[in-house]
Amino acid sequence: MPVIPVPGRQRTWAALTPATAYVFGVESADDTRVVQHYWGPRLPGAALAEVTAGATAWFVTGFHDPADATELLPVDGGRRWGVPSLQAVYPGGVRSVELSFEQAVEHGPGELELVLRDQVHGLRVGLGVRVHDDTDVIERWTEVTNESGEPVHLLRLDSGAWALPEQAGTRYAGVAGAWGRETRLHRGELPVGETTFTSRTGTTSHRANPWIMIGDAGESGGEVWSIALAWSGSWRLTAQRRPEGDVAVTAGFGHDGLTWPLAPGAALRTPPVLGLHTTGGYGAASRAWHAYARGHVLPTPAEERPVLYNSWEATGFDVTEDGQLALARRAAELGVELFVVDDGWFGARTDDTRGLGDWWPNPDRFPQGLGKLFDGVRDLGMRAGLWVEPEMVNPDSDLYREHPDWTLHYPGRRRDTMRNQLVLNFGRDDVRAWALAWLDGLVTEYGLDYLKWDMNRSFSQAGWAEGGDLLWIEHTLGVYAIMDELRARHPGLRIESCSGGGGRADLGILRRTDQVWTSDNTDARDRQAIQEGFSYLYPASTMSCWVTDGPNPVTGREVPLRYRFHVAMAGTLGIGGDLTRWSEEELAEARELVAAYKEVRPVIQHGELRRLTGTPGVTVSAVQYTLGDRVVVLAYNPYKLDERPPRRLRLEGLDPDAVYEDGAGARRHGAALMHHGLTPASWAPFGPDYRSEMVVLRRVQDGS
Ligand code: DGJ
């Protein structure tokens, strides 16, 4: 899909996607502003010029500037009082950024860059817009270059701002949380004023996730405007609802208070901010995001993610060759395809107080290295994976004793630890080189198929003598660069993003990782709510879910094994329990459920997701996946008498004229399944707590 000049209009363009249009241009009366004229359903070509009418100020008093909330990159400068996307301080303390449009540069049919310049202070600002022919997601970014001979200090550099039509409505959806309760869905009325969602942790964070959806929509109806930032460090997204009624959203890397020095000649390019307009409610918005992630973000979208076993909840730091092999044997019997050895295999790491940074096999536990363990894993028919936490160091480690200057720190300030660890500065070339060397060495020596890349604390005292606050950008870019290089050197390597659970889940990290550890909370009931929020933006294949022991080690809640499986089967299935303690009955049930998952895995991991009903984990709920002729429904009923469950569950998105057959051979018309519904056995009014089921349907006949 192209970005085209709007016929009959000067300096005005339309970014066209299959179903939407995004029209923007240089404001005719004043070439200091690039404004958004329209963002919504696709318009006929002849109508494009119409939506640019009335763009100039219609009512200007000394206190009112109507263009405030429609600029692609409102700056802190001139007559503007809204949230700035670009704030800079020039030499002499000059704060007013005054840009004028220079030219539009086409970088191929789907990509346009508008170039603006502050003539006096030599700041070049490029506004990038890119569209693709298979998605309605519009990608935007900003690149600033200091073409002057003096340094400029940036206080805010967002990727871009988006304006919503005044009739869009002011309901929003987003996710927020904490450790163990990530990505909990929040919906509400956007208040008049400025609402900021942010992370100051140096990572995407458990607290919030960098996206927002706005619109008066339901799950399956209504227009939704979504904005997401593809970035894995600190970030900020501000939704500004003006009393006049309009809403604008600006998003970018970094958090409030940071100052980025831009040396003469230096350039800084933001991560992409992505905008998506959809009709069809939050459900359709999610499906469009999933399709975008598959088409343009994920490194290996066509692959099926293997069923993995992870040792963390079973053995903690108590990692031994025999212990891991005992788990591996059981895992292989269940049908597990990838065995991941978690924390505790290296250096002097027998608890969380020491050894982090010393990335060689623990000489007491693995005197001959990890070869025998991984040979054993491979002999059992599984692939081999290993946990690493490259960005961290325990002060009690050889690495720290040798390189205390490699951690984030300020002279004369404390170095506060969290979980007894400090953060290594991945902005530094020497630290990056060290990390790449040992990671590459490990992957090469053991032929690793998989790394679980963990990151277990937020930044504090984040000083960097050479780079200052650029640390908050460069650290993340360092992580990206190392992952990218590892993948380039080892094309078969797959990576899981983890940050104390789901602290680093975003469309930036997903460009170089295949899945995300969703949460350290593996309690199936809690997980349902976490997974619901996760599913708003990210596809099921990226959502790592383990079945662990009962009662759950984190919450103490006892949930039947089948229910635990059915919850974990909603994403990429894994097992994380202590299999040496599972009974023969549990192992047999697990084997059956792993096999059932593998049967439907393509549908769950690559299909279209529909959140059918309910509040997951709290009331009866169900989620549907559709791929080609196949439909999979996971239905959950956590309580016996909490609420009377609905009798029937109406499916969505089927062919009304086709006939579908379930596993028992019963046949129903698509129209009946959609408009009348099926009756989940687990929703019968009386029965034990935590009933669940998986219904599998196949389209067997077309026509009526
Ligand atoms: C936090 C992760 O989320 C856990 O799964 C586990 O890998 C521990 N770190 C290990 O320290």
XYZ file of C-alpha atoms and ligand atoms in Angstrom:
715
model
C 0.000 0.000 0.000
C 1.312 3.415 -0.850
C 1.733 6.786 0.749
C 0.423 9.112 -1.976
C 0.097 12.837 -2.475
C -3.518 13.875 -2.059
C -4.791 14.937 -5.484
C -5.464 18.645 -5.738
C -3.734 19.503 -2.487
C -0.284 20.892 -1.931
C 2.046 19.189 0.552
C -0.619 16.770 1.718
C -0.368 12.965 1.699
C -2.507 9.944 2.403
C -1.070 6.752 3.846
C -3.408 4.078 2.560
C -3.806 0.653 4.118
C -6.198 -2.056 2.968
C -9.062 -0.705 5.080
C -7.942 2.658 6.418
C -6.530 6.009 5.459
C -4.273 8.362 7.360
C -4.187 11.822 5.831
C -1.685 14.452 6.890
C 0.016 17.504 5.526
C 1.762 20.764 6.060
C -0.730 23.252 7.360
C -1.428 25.535 4.445
C -1.372 28.846 6.268
C 1.709 28.071 8.243
C 4.481 25.722 7.164
C 5.708 25.236 10.712
C 3.183 22.503 11.444
C 2.512 19.077 9.991
C -1.002 18.121 11.002
C -3.143 15.040 10.812
C -6.341 15.625 8.838
C -7.903 12.220 9.071
C -7.415 8.715 10.478
C -10.166 6.208 9.959
C -11.875 3.948 7.414
C -10.513 4.022 3.860
C -11.977 6.778 1.721
C -12.545 6.861 -2.028
C -9.670 8.693 -3.726
C -11.863 11.620 -4.606
C -12.809 12.106 -0.969
C -9.241 12.394 0.271
C -9.026 16.073 -0.525
C -12.303 16.728 1.281
C -10.970 15.632 4.644
C -8.211 18.205 4.493
C -10.655 21.086 4.396
C -10.903 23.323 7.430
C -7.472 22.397 8.654
C -6.355 25.903 9.351
C -7.160 27.590 12.631
C -10.845 28.341 12.791
C -10.836 30.320 15.981
C -7.727 31.841 17.406
C -7.710 33.978 20.496
C -4.760 34.664 22.715
C -5.496 31.457 24.587
C -6.562 28.964 22.032
C -4.669 27.051 19.400
C -6.825 24.448 17.715
C -3.919 22.753 15.944
C -2.394 21.671 19.247
C -3.810 18.198 19.318
C -3.507 17.319 15.643
C 0.198 17.712 14.940
C 2.241 14.650 14.049
C 5.007 15.883 16.314
C 3.947 18.814 18.488
C 7.077 20.534 19.719
C 7.751 22.603 22.779
C 8.021 25.884 20.946
C 5.935 28.706 19.586
C 2.213 28.849 20.267
C 1.637 25.425 21.723
C 0.378 24.405 25.138
C -0.433 20.739 24.780
C 1.777 17.745 25.501
C 4.979 18.135 23.466
C 6.370 15.162 21.570
C 9.693 16.942 21.075
C 11.322 19.133 23.693
C 14.842 20.451 23.294
C 17.172 22.952 24.877
C 19.562 24.695 22.509
C 22.752 26.495 23.522
C 22.057 29.553 25.607
C 19.051 27.893 27.215
C 16.830 28.500 24.179
C 13.836 26.217 24.485
C 11.576 27.216 21.637
C 11.880 24.597 18.899
C 10.772 26.265 15.655
C 10.665 23.942 12.699
C 9.733 24.585 9.147
C 8.877 22.038 6.523
C 11.534 21.464 3.882
C 10.723 18.466 1.772
C 9.090 15.069 1.507
C 11.410 12.194 0.662
C 9.971 8.968 -0.705
C 11.778 5.837 0.457
C 9.847 3.447 -1.778
C 6.088 3.373 -2.399
C 5.095 2.571 1.195
C 7.382 4.949 3.041
C 7.593 8.704 3.228
C 9.786 10.962 5.314
C 8.837 14.565 5.921
C 11.879 16.645 6.662
C 11.615 19.706 8.883
C 14.406 21.903 10.103
C 15.074 24.420 12.805
C 17.041 26.817 10.606
C 18.603 28.786 13.428
C 19.821 25.888 15.538
C 20.496 23.335 12.832
C 18.170 20.606 14.063
C 16.896 18.324 11.329
C 13.727 16.409 12.159
C 12.535 13.544 9.973
C 9.000 12.241 10.399
C 8.686 8.741 8.987
C 5.440 7.093 7.880
C 5.277 3.550 6.502
C 2.433 1.286 5.432
C 2.263 -2.290 4.169
C -0.204 -3.946 1.858
C -1.344 -6.643 4.285
C -2.080 -4.715 7.465
C -3.867 -1.594 8.641
C -1.061 -0.864 11.088
C 0.682 2.395 10.227
C 4.280 2.676 11.382
C 5.739 6.032 12.333
C 8.984 7.236 13.848
C 11.073 10.347 14.258
C 14.746 10.933 13.637
C 16.531 14.047 14.802
C 20.000 15.082 13.692
C 22.058 17.832 15.198
C 23.539 19.596 12.187
C 24.874 22.479 14.226
C 28.312 22.784 15.754
C 27.010 22.821 19.313
C 25.332 20.257 21.527
C 21.576 20.125 21.856
C 19.820 18.563 24.832
C 16.634 16.635 24.223
C 14.130 16.449 27.054
C 11.557 14.456 25.151
C 11.693 12.778 21.787
C 8.572 10.771 21.079
C 8.089 8.573 18.078
C 4.977 10.516 17.145
C 1.552 11.750 18.155
C -1.814 10.536 16.890
C -5.100 12.407 16.929
C -8.478 10.728 17.253
C -11.701 12.041 15.796
C -13.836 13.866 18.310
C -16.610 11.318 17.867
C -14.297 8.385 18.604
C -15.436 8.267 22.177
C -13.327 8.495 25.254
C -13.358 4.929 26.550
C -9.956 3.340 26.687
C -8.462 -0.083 27.285
C -4.961 -0.818 28.486
C -3.132 -3.161 30.800
C -1.434 -2.539 34.096
C -0.078 -4.729 36.850
C 2.836 -5.688 39.007
C 5.070 -8.717 39.470
C 2.866 -11.806 39.426
C -0.100 -9.870 38.084
C 1.096 -8.494 34.769
C -1.087 -7.318 31.885
C -4.319 -6.999 33.867
C -6.914 -5.402 31.670
C -8.133 -1.922 32.590
C -10.937 -0.204 30.793
C -12.450 3.106 31.644
C -13.274 6.627 30.709
C -10.269 8.663 29.725
C -10.394 11.681 32.012
C -10.181 15.222 30.712
C -6.559 16.181 31.149
C -3.373 14.246 30.544
C -3.140 10.573 31.428
C 0.336 9.103 31.300
C 1.204 5.437 31.219
C 4.895 4.940 31.749
C 7.792 2.784 32.811
C 10.769 4.217 34.652
C 12.333 0.821 35.285
C 14.611 0.555 32.245
C 12.400 -2.239 30.905
C 8.910 -2.388 29.470
C 7.896 -3.206 33.052
C 5.268 -5.198 34.910
C 3.386 -2.031 35.750
C 2.097 -1.064 32.351
C 2.486 -2.093 28.747
C 3.129 0.432 25.971
C -0.177 0.476 24.170
C -3.638 1.976 24.449
C -6.908 1.353 22.639
C -9.538 4.071 22.485
C -13.098 4.006 21.212
C -16.656 3.380 22.278
C -16.407 -0.282 21.369
C -17.322 -3.643 22.798
C -15.547 -6.943 22.315
C -17.091 -7.585 18.923
C -18.415 -4.259 17.688
C -17.315 -0.688 17.313
C -14.404 1.350 16.075
C -11.124 1.172 17.961
C -8.047 3.341 17.503
C -4.974 1.633 18.957
C -1.502 3.001 19.488
C 1.453 0.828 20.480
C 5.128 1.504 20.985
C 7.694 -1.083 19.882
C 10.241 -0.528 22.640
C 11.641 -2.524 25.561
C 13.184 0.120 27.812
C 11.605 2.927 29.808
C 8.778 4.591 27.917
C 5.969 7.078 28.205
C 2.593 7.276 26.529
C 0.425 10.296 27.237
C -3.225 10.455 26.239
C -4.434 14.006 26.217
C -8.153 14.603 26.293
C -8.863 18.259 25.882
C -11.948 19.867 27.345
C -12.790 20.847 23.769
C -13.391 17.139 23.183
C -10.520 15.869 21.103
C -8.039 13.223 22.127
C -4.403 12.893 21.112
C -1.833 10.320 22.112
C 1.921 10.759 22.022
C 4.333 7.950 22.806
C 8.050 7.441 22.910
C 11.056 5.994 24.652
C 12.407 7.298 27.937
C 10.589 8.687 30.920
C 10.111 12.149 32.380
C 13.212 13.977 33.542
C 15.766 12.311 31.277
C 18.009 14.571 29.202
C 19.618 13.187 26.101
C 22.667 15.051 24.857
C 22.869 15.218 21.082
C 26.427 16.051 20.090
C 27.182 17.979 16.888
C 26.596 15.614 13.999
C 24.803 13.028 16.114
C 21.417 11.575 15.232
C 18.795 9.812 17.317
C 16.078 7.669 15.827
C 13.079 6.658 17.866
C 11.535 3.213 17.940
C 8.390 2.794 15.846
C 5.066 3.918 17.197
C 2.246 2.026 15.562
C -1.293 3.173 14.916
C -4.179 0.942 13.954
C -7.796 1.774 13.242
C -10.212 -1.155 13.222
C -13.901 -1.803 13.200
C -15.291 -4.879 14.942
C -14.490 -4.042 18.549
C -11.557 -4.981 20.731
C -11.629 -8.518 19.369
C -10.990 -7.376 15.795
C -8.331 -4.952 17.021
C -6.507 -7.801 18.763
C -6.714 -10.033 15.703
C -5.305 -7.252 13.538
C -2.422 -6.766 15.978
C -1.740 -10.505 16.032
C -1.670 -10.596 12.230
C 0.695 -7.620 12.178
C 2.998 -9.290 14.699
C 3.073 -12.413 12.542
C 3.558 -10.527 9.302
C 6.011 -7.833 10.367
C 7.457 -8.411 13.824
C 8.103 -12.008 14.861
C 11.298 -13.603 13.577
C 9.811 -17.077 13.047
C 6.040 -16.655 12.770
C 5.396 -19.750 10.678
C 7.002 -22.129 13.151
C 5.099 -24.021 15.785
C 6.488 -23.324 19.194
C 7.543 -26.557 20.904
C 6.090 -27.862 24.149
C 8.801 -27.034 26.638
C 9.780 -28.115 30.091
C 11.433 -25.602 32.427
C 13.130 -26.673 35.643
C 12.736 -23.497 37.733
C 9.713 -24.302 39.838
C 10.851 -27.901 40.305
C 14.443 -27.402 41.385
C 15.012 -23.702 42.028
C 18.768 -23.159 42.360
C 19.328 -26.829 43.147
C 20.456 -27.743 39.639
C 22.375 -31.002 39.243
C 23.031 -33.299 36.308
C 21.130 -36.194 37.859
C 18.244 -34.029 39.020
C 17.812 -32.411 35.613
C 18.088 -35.728 33.791
C 15.454 -37.254 36.070
C 13.121 -34.416 35.134
C 14.111 -34.697 31.482
C 13.191 -38.395 31.359
C 9.743 -37.692 32.754
C 9.296 -34.678 30.500
C 10.194 -36.698 27.410
C 7.659 -39.368 28.384
C 4.982 -36.689 28.460
C 5.789 -35.552 24.937
C 7.859 -32.475 25.818
C 9.994 -31.287 22.877
C 12.359 -28.746 24.461
C 14.046 -29.027 27.853
C 15.195 -25.758 29.430
C 17.616 -25.717 32.351
C 16.848 -22.618 34.405
C 18.887 -20.597 36.917
C 21.579 -22.240 39.087
C 23.808 -24.037 36.549
C 26.755 -21.612 36.492
C 29.543 -20.039 38.542
C 28.991 -20.212 42.282
C 25.266 -19.654 41.833
C 23.723 -21.911 44.458
C 21.352 -19.165 45.602
C 20.638 -15.619 44.474
C 23.486 -14.029 46.424
C 26.435 -14.989 44.253
C 27.780 -16.050 40.914
C 25.645 -13.971 38.532
C 28.035 -12.818 35.812
C 30.262 -15.913 35.942
C 28.893 -17.738 32.938
C 30.648 -21.066 33.073
C 29.165 -24.311 34.359
C 29.353 -24.598 38.132
C 32.552 -26.625 38.631
C 31.144 -28.605 41.593
C 27.871 -29.436 39.909
C 29.109 -29.882 36.369
C 32.822 -30.691 36.533
C 32.767 -31.903 32.896
C 30.536 -29.050 31.717
C 26.960 -29.290 30.509
C 27.696 -31.624 27.610
C 26.529 -34.791 29.336
C 23.300 -33.172 30.484
C 22.429 -31.844 27.060
C 23.507 -35.067 25.342
C 21.092 -36.830 27.661
C 18.352 -34.355 26.800
C 18.950 -34.871 23.081
C 19.084 -38.646 23.467
C 15.601 -38.356 24.926
C 14.515 -36.684 21.693
C 14.263 -33.145 23.035
C 15.899 -29.871 22.079
C 18.133 -28.110 24.612
C 17.623 -24.701 26.204
C 19.407 -22.710 28.884
C 18.526 -19.802 31.174
C 20.769 -16.731 31.135
C 20.584 -13.277 32.664
C 23.246 -11.390 30.713
C 22.463 -7.866 31.927
C 23.060 -8.617 35.603
C 25.836 -9.254 38.078
C 26.024 -10.218 41.738
C 28.588 -8.101 43.612
C 29.814 -11.457 44.898
C 31.116 -12.653 41.543
C 34.426 -12.785 39.721
C 32.998 -10.494 37.055
C 32.165 -7.735 39.492
C 35.458 -8.058 41.315
C 37.199 -7.602 37.976
C 34.916 -4.941 36.452
C 33.077 -2.959 39.119
C 32.922 -0.049 36.677
C 30.719 -2.052 34.279
C 27.595 -1.567 36.363
C 25.250 1.410 36.322
C 26.502 3.801 38.976
C 27.185 7.394 39.903
C 30.401 8.380 41.671
C 29.695 8.993 45.343
C 26.251 7.355 45.264
C 25.204 3.999 46.684
C 24.857 1.033 44.389
C 21.558 -0.349 45.625
C 21.040 -4.000 44.904
C 17.753 -5.751 44.233
C 17.691 -9.517 44.482
C 21.365 -9.013 45.405
C 22.252 -7.865 41.919
C 23.389 -4.833 39.970
C 22.724 -3.919 36.356
C 25.515 -4.085 33.794
C 25.689 -1.186 31.391
C 24.834 -2.613 27.988
C 25.405 0.810 26.476
C 29.153 0.198 26.793
C 30.951 -1.411 23.883
C 33.195 -3.500 26.140
C 30.221 -4.918 28.056
C 28.401 -5.730 24.834
C 31.488 -7.442 23.430
C 31.920 -9.488 26.601
C 28.255 -10.568 26.625
C 28.208 -11.499 22.970
C 31.421 -13.514 23.342
C 30.251 -15.716 26.198
C 26.718 -16.131 24.878
C 28.043 -17.081 21.461
C 30.493 -19.462 23.128
C 27.768 -21.219 25.116
C 25.401 -21.548 22.177
C 28.217 -22.865 20.005
C 29.693 -25.281 22.549
C 26.395 -26.903 23.494
C 24.570 -26.363 20.227
C 21.812 -24.679 22.180
C 18.436 -24.447 20.538
C 16.953 -21.978 22.990
C 17.909 -19.267 25.439
C 15.625 -17.952 28.123
C 16.964 -14.386 28.476
C 15.952 -13.117 31.905
C 16.273 -9.667 33.505
C 15.433 -9.490 37.165
C 15.599 -5.985 38.464
C 14.766 -2.396 37.620
C 17.450 0.217 37.071
C 18.523 2.451 39.938
C 21.403 4.908 40.338
C 21.600 4.631 36.562
C 24.746 6.614 35.948
C 27.004 6.366 32.914
C 29.932 8.779 32.915
C 30.390 8.685 29.119
C 26.801 8.569 27.923
C 24.695 10.178 30.643
C 20.982 9.547 30.218
C 21.547 8.030 26.787
C 22.005 4.931 28.896
C 18.222 4.470 28.941
C 18.245 4.125 25.174
C 21.614 2.535 24.575
C 21.130 -0.235 27.125
C 18.058 -1.479 25.297
C 19.730 -1.079 21.918
C 22.625 -3.123 23.301
C 20.285 -5.941 24.289
C 18.692 -5.802 20.844
C 22.067 -5.803 19.103
C 23.312 -8.849 20.977
C 20.134 -10.814 20.395
C 20.208 -9.874 16.706
C 23.820 -10.905 16.345
C 23.285 -14.194 18.167
C 20.385 -14.994 15.884
C 22.416 -14.081 12.833
C 25.266 -16.349 13.923
C 22.939 -19.166 15.008
C 19.903 -19.222 12.724
C 18.396 -22.167 14.607
C 18.508 -20.383 17.955
C 15.194 -19.357 19.516
C 14.943 -16.883 22.399
C 12.396 -16.366 25.152
C 12.096 -12.901 26.659
C 11.709 -12.909 30.431
C 11.964 -10.225 33.050
C 10.907 -11.665 36.390
C 7.912 -13.006 34.460
C 6.328 -10.639 31.953
C 8.345 -7.469 32.589
C 9.633 -7.310 29.017
C 6.784 -8.054 26.620
C 6.448 -5.610 23.734
C 6.647 -5.362 19.960
C 10.307 -4.309 20.166
C 11.603 -7.370 21.966
C 9.311 -9.620 19.912
C 11.242 -8.624 16.800
C 14.122 -10.732 18.105
C 12.484 -13.200 20.492
C 9.999 -15.941 19.735
C 8.014 -15.997 22.942
C 7.676 -14.252 26.272
C 7.511 -15.694 29.773
C 4.131 -14.219 30.624
C 4.307 -14.192 34.422
C 5.989 -15.907 37.359
C 2.498 -16.441 38.648
C 1.561 -19.858 37.278
C -1.690 -20.172 39.219
C -4.175 -21.091 36.498
C -6.936 -18.881 37.815
C -4.733 -15.786 38.111
C -3.137 -16.634 34.800
C -6.446 -16.409 33.006
C -6.716 -12.699 33.770
C -3.042 -12.115 32.943
C -3.396 -13.984 29.668
C -6.543 -12.099 28.736
C -4.707 -8.765 28.914
C -1.671 -10.220 27.141
C -3.923 -11.378 24.291
C -5.029 -7.829 23.503
C -1.842 -7.148 21.579
C 0.320 -10.235 21.413
C -0.454 -13.509 19.615
C -0.917 -16.786 21.465
C 2.283 -18.266 20.035
C 4.307 -15.691 21.983
C 2.575 -16.378 25.305
C 4.585 -18.943 27.294
C 2.391 -20.813 29.746
C 3.472 -23.587 32.081
C 1.510 -26.157 33.964
C 3.051 -26.325 37.424
C 2.404 -28.153 40.672
C -0.708 -28.123 42.797
C -1.109 -26.398 45.197
C 0.444 -23.571 43.257
C 3.851 -22.588 44.700
C 3.099 -18.857 44.346
C -0.507 -18.628 45.539
C -1.141 -21.907 47.330
C -4.332 -22.393 45.314
C -5.309 -25.926 44.354
C -6.618 -26.193 40.822
C -7.202 -29.510 39.015
C -4.502 -30.595 36.586
C -6.880 -30.566 33.617
C -7.905 -26.968 34.281
C -4.254 -25.984 34.675
C -3.533 -27.587 31.329
C -6.486 -26.003 29.606
C -5.366 -22.559 30.780
C -1.779 -23.175 29.660
C -2.982 -24.583 26.339
C -4.376 -21.140 25.469
C -0.848 -20.101 24.491
C 2.451 -21.928 23.973
C 2.220 -24.873 26.313
C 4.990 -25.690 28.734
C 5.378 -27.700 31.889
C 7.183 -26.414 34.940
C 6.167 -28.716 37.787
C 8.291 -31.185 39.703
C 7.499 -34.197 37.564
C 9.346 -36.533 39.899
C 6.522 -35.932 42.377
C 3.592 -36.308 39.968
C 1.573 -39.498 40.412
C 1.150 -42.068 37.635
C -2.427 -40.820 37.146
C -1.244 -37.237 36.820
C 1.482 -38.213 34.389
C -1.001 -40.189 32.297
C -3.433 -37.284 32.207
C -0.618 -34.896 31.337
C 0.533 -37.172 28.493
C -2.974 -37.222 27.072
C -3.305 -33.436 27.320
C 0.099 -32.745 25.755
C -0.904 -34.978 22.832
C -4.248 -33.181 22.548
C -2.461 -29.834 22.517
C -0.111 -30.916 19.757
C -3.136 -31.916 17.669
C -4.603 -28.417 17.836
C -1.375 -26.447 18.220
C -1.425 -24.822 14.773
C -4.952 -23.577 15.387
C -4.095 -22.095 18.789
C -0.716 -20.663 17.890
C -1.506 -19.392 14.398
C -5.278 -19.077 14.340
C -7.577 -16.125 14.863
C -8.375 -15.530 18.498
C -11.821 -14.655 19.793
C -12.460 -13.874 23.430
C -16.004 -15.174 23.536
C -17.351 -14.339 26.935
C -16.835 -13.912 30.626
C -14.204 -12.543 32.964
C -11.421 -15.112 32.741
C -10.660 -16.765 36.059
C -13.627 -15.136 37.763
C -16.717 -16.204 35.848
C -17.311 -18.765 33.157
C -15.319 -17.750 30.126
C -14.254 -19.087 26.794
C -11.767 -18.362 24.067
C -11.988 -19.536 20.469
C -9.274 -20.080 17.858
C -10.011 -20.534 14.173
C -7.622 -21.582 11.435
C -8.918 -22.676 8.060
C -11.472 -25.432 8.640
C -10.581 -25.967 12.265
C -12.035 -24.386 15.370
C -10.838 -24.879 18.939
C -12.759 -23.614 21.938
C -11.360 -23.618 25.465
C -14.150 -23.178 27.985
C -13.639 -22.554 31.682
C -15.927 -22.674 34.692
C -13.969 -21.805 37.814
C -16.818 -21.983 40.335
C -19.779 -24.211 41.031
C -22.301 -21.754 42.399
C -20.675 -18.399 41.928
C -22.949 -17.514 39.086
C -25.337 -19.486 37.033
C -23.391 -20.095 33.829
C -25.067 -19.326 30.538
C -26.535 -22.449 28.997
C -24.950 -21.916 25.662
C -21.833 -20.433 24.196
C -22.203 -18.598 20.911
C -19.209 -19.040 18.621
C -18.019 -16.372 16.224
C -16.593 -16.014 12.770
C -17.771 -19.369 11.384
C -19.206 -19.954 7.940
C -22.957 -19.847 8.593
C -23.740 -22.236 5.754
C -21.080 -24.803 6.527
C -21.441 -27.862 8.732
C -18.985 -28.451 11.559
C -18.272 -31.764 13.254
C -16.958 -32.231 16.764
C -14.648 -34.961 18.035
C -17.584 -37.262 18.791
C -18.975 -36.938 15.270
C -21.881 -34.634 16.157
C -22.644 -32.160 13.378
C -23.950 -28.595 13.637
C -24.407 -25.777 11.205
C -22.150 -22.778 11.528
C -25.230 -20.562 11.753
C -26.596 -22.579 14.671
C -23.251 -22.565 16.462
C -22.975 -18.807 16.060
C -26.532 -17.724 16.756
C -27.793 -20.436 19.085
C -24.526 -21.727 20.475
C -23.014 -24.937 21.773
C -23.428 -26.237 25.286
C -20.146 -26.768 27.111
C -20.485 -29.782 29.388
C -18.290 -28.030 31.944
C -20.872 -25.264 32.235
C -23.581 -27.511 33.659
C -24.900 -25.723 36.757
C -23.824 -28.201 39.425
C -20.429 -29.820 39.773
C -17.021 -29.299 41.314
C -14.964 -26.119 41.155
C -12.664 -25.558 38.214
C -14.198 -27.426 35.347
C -12.863 -26.867 31.872
C -12.895 -28.426 28.446
C -11.563 -28.164 24.965
C -14.021 -28.449 22.092
C -12.557 -29.159 18.673
C -14.640 -28.655 15.544
C -13.828 -29.240 11.931
C -15.710 -27.829 8.990
C -16.780 -30.891 7.037
C -19.296 -29.644 4.533
C -19.970 -26.430 2.690
C -23.347 -25.042 1.759
C -26.723 -25.553 3.349
C 12.686 -15.036 37.091
C 11.956 -15.824 36.045
O 10.752 -15.229 35.739
C 11.778 -17.247 36.545
O 11.047 -17.995 35.616
C 13.131 -17.857 36.784
O 13.815 -17.964 35.575
C 13.910 -17.019 37.787
N 13.971 -15.639 37.372
C 15.303 -17.559 37.933
O 16.082 -16.755 38.726
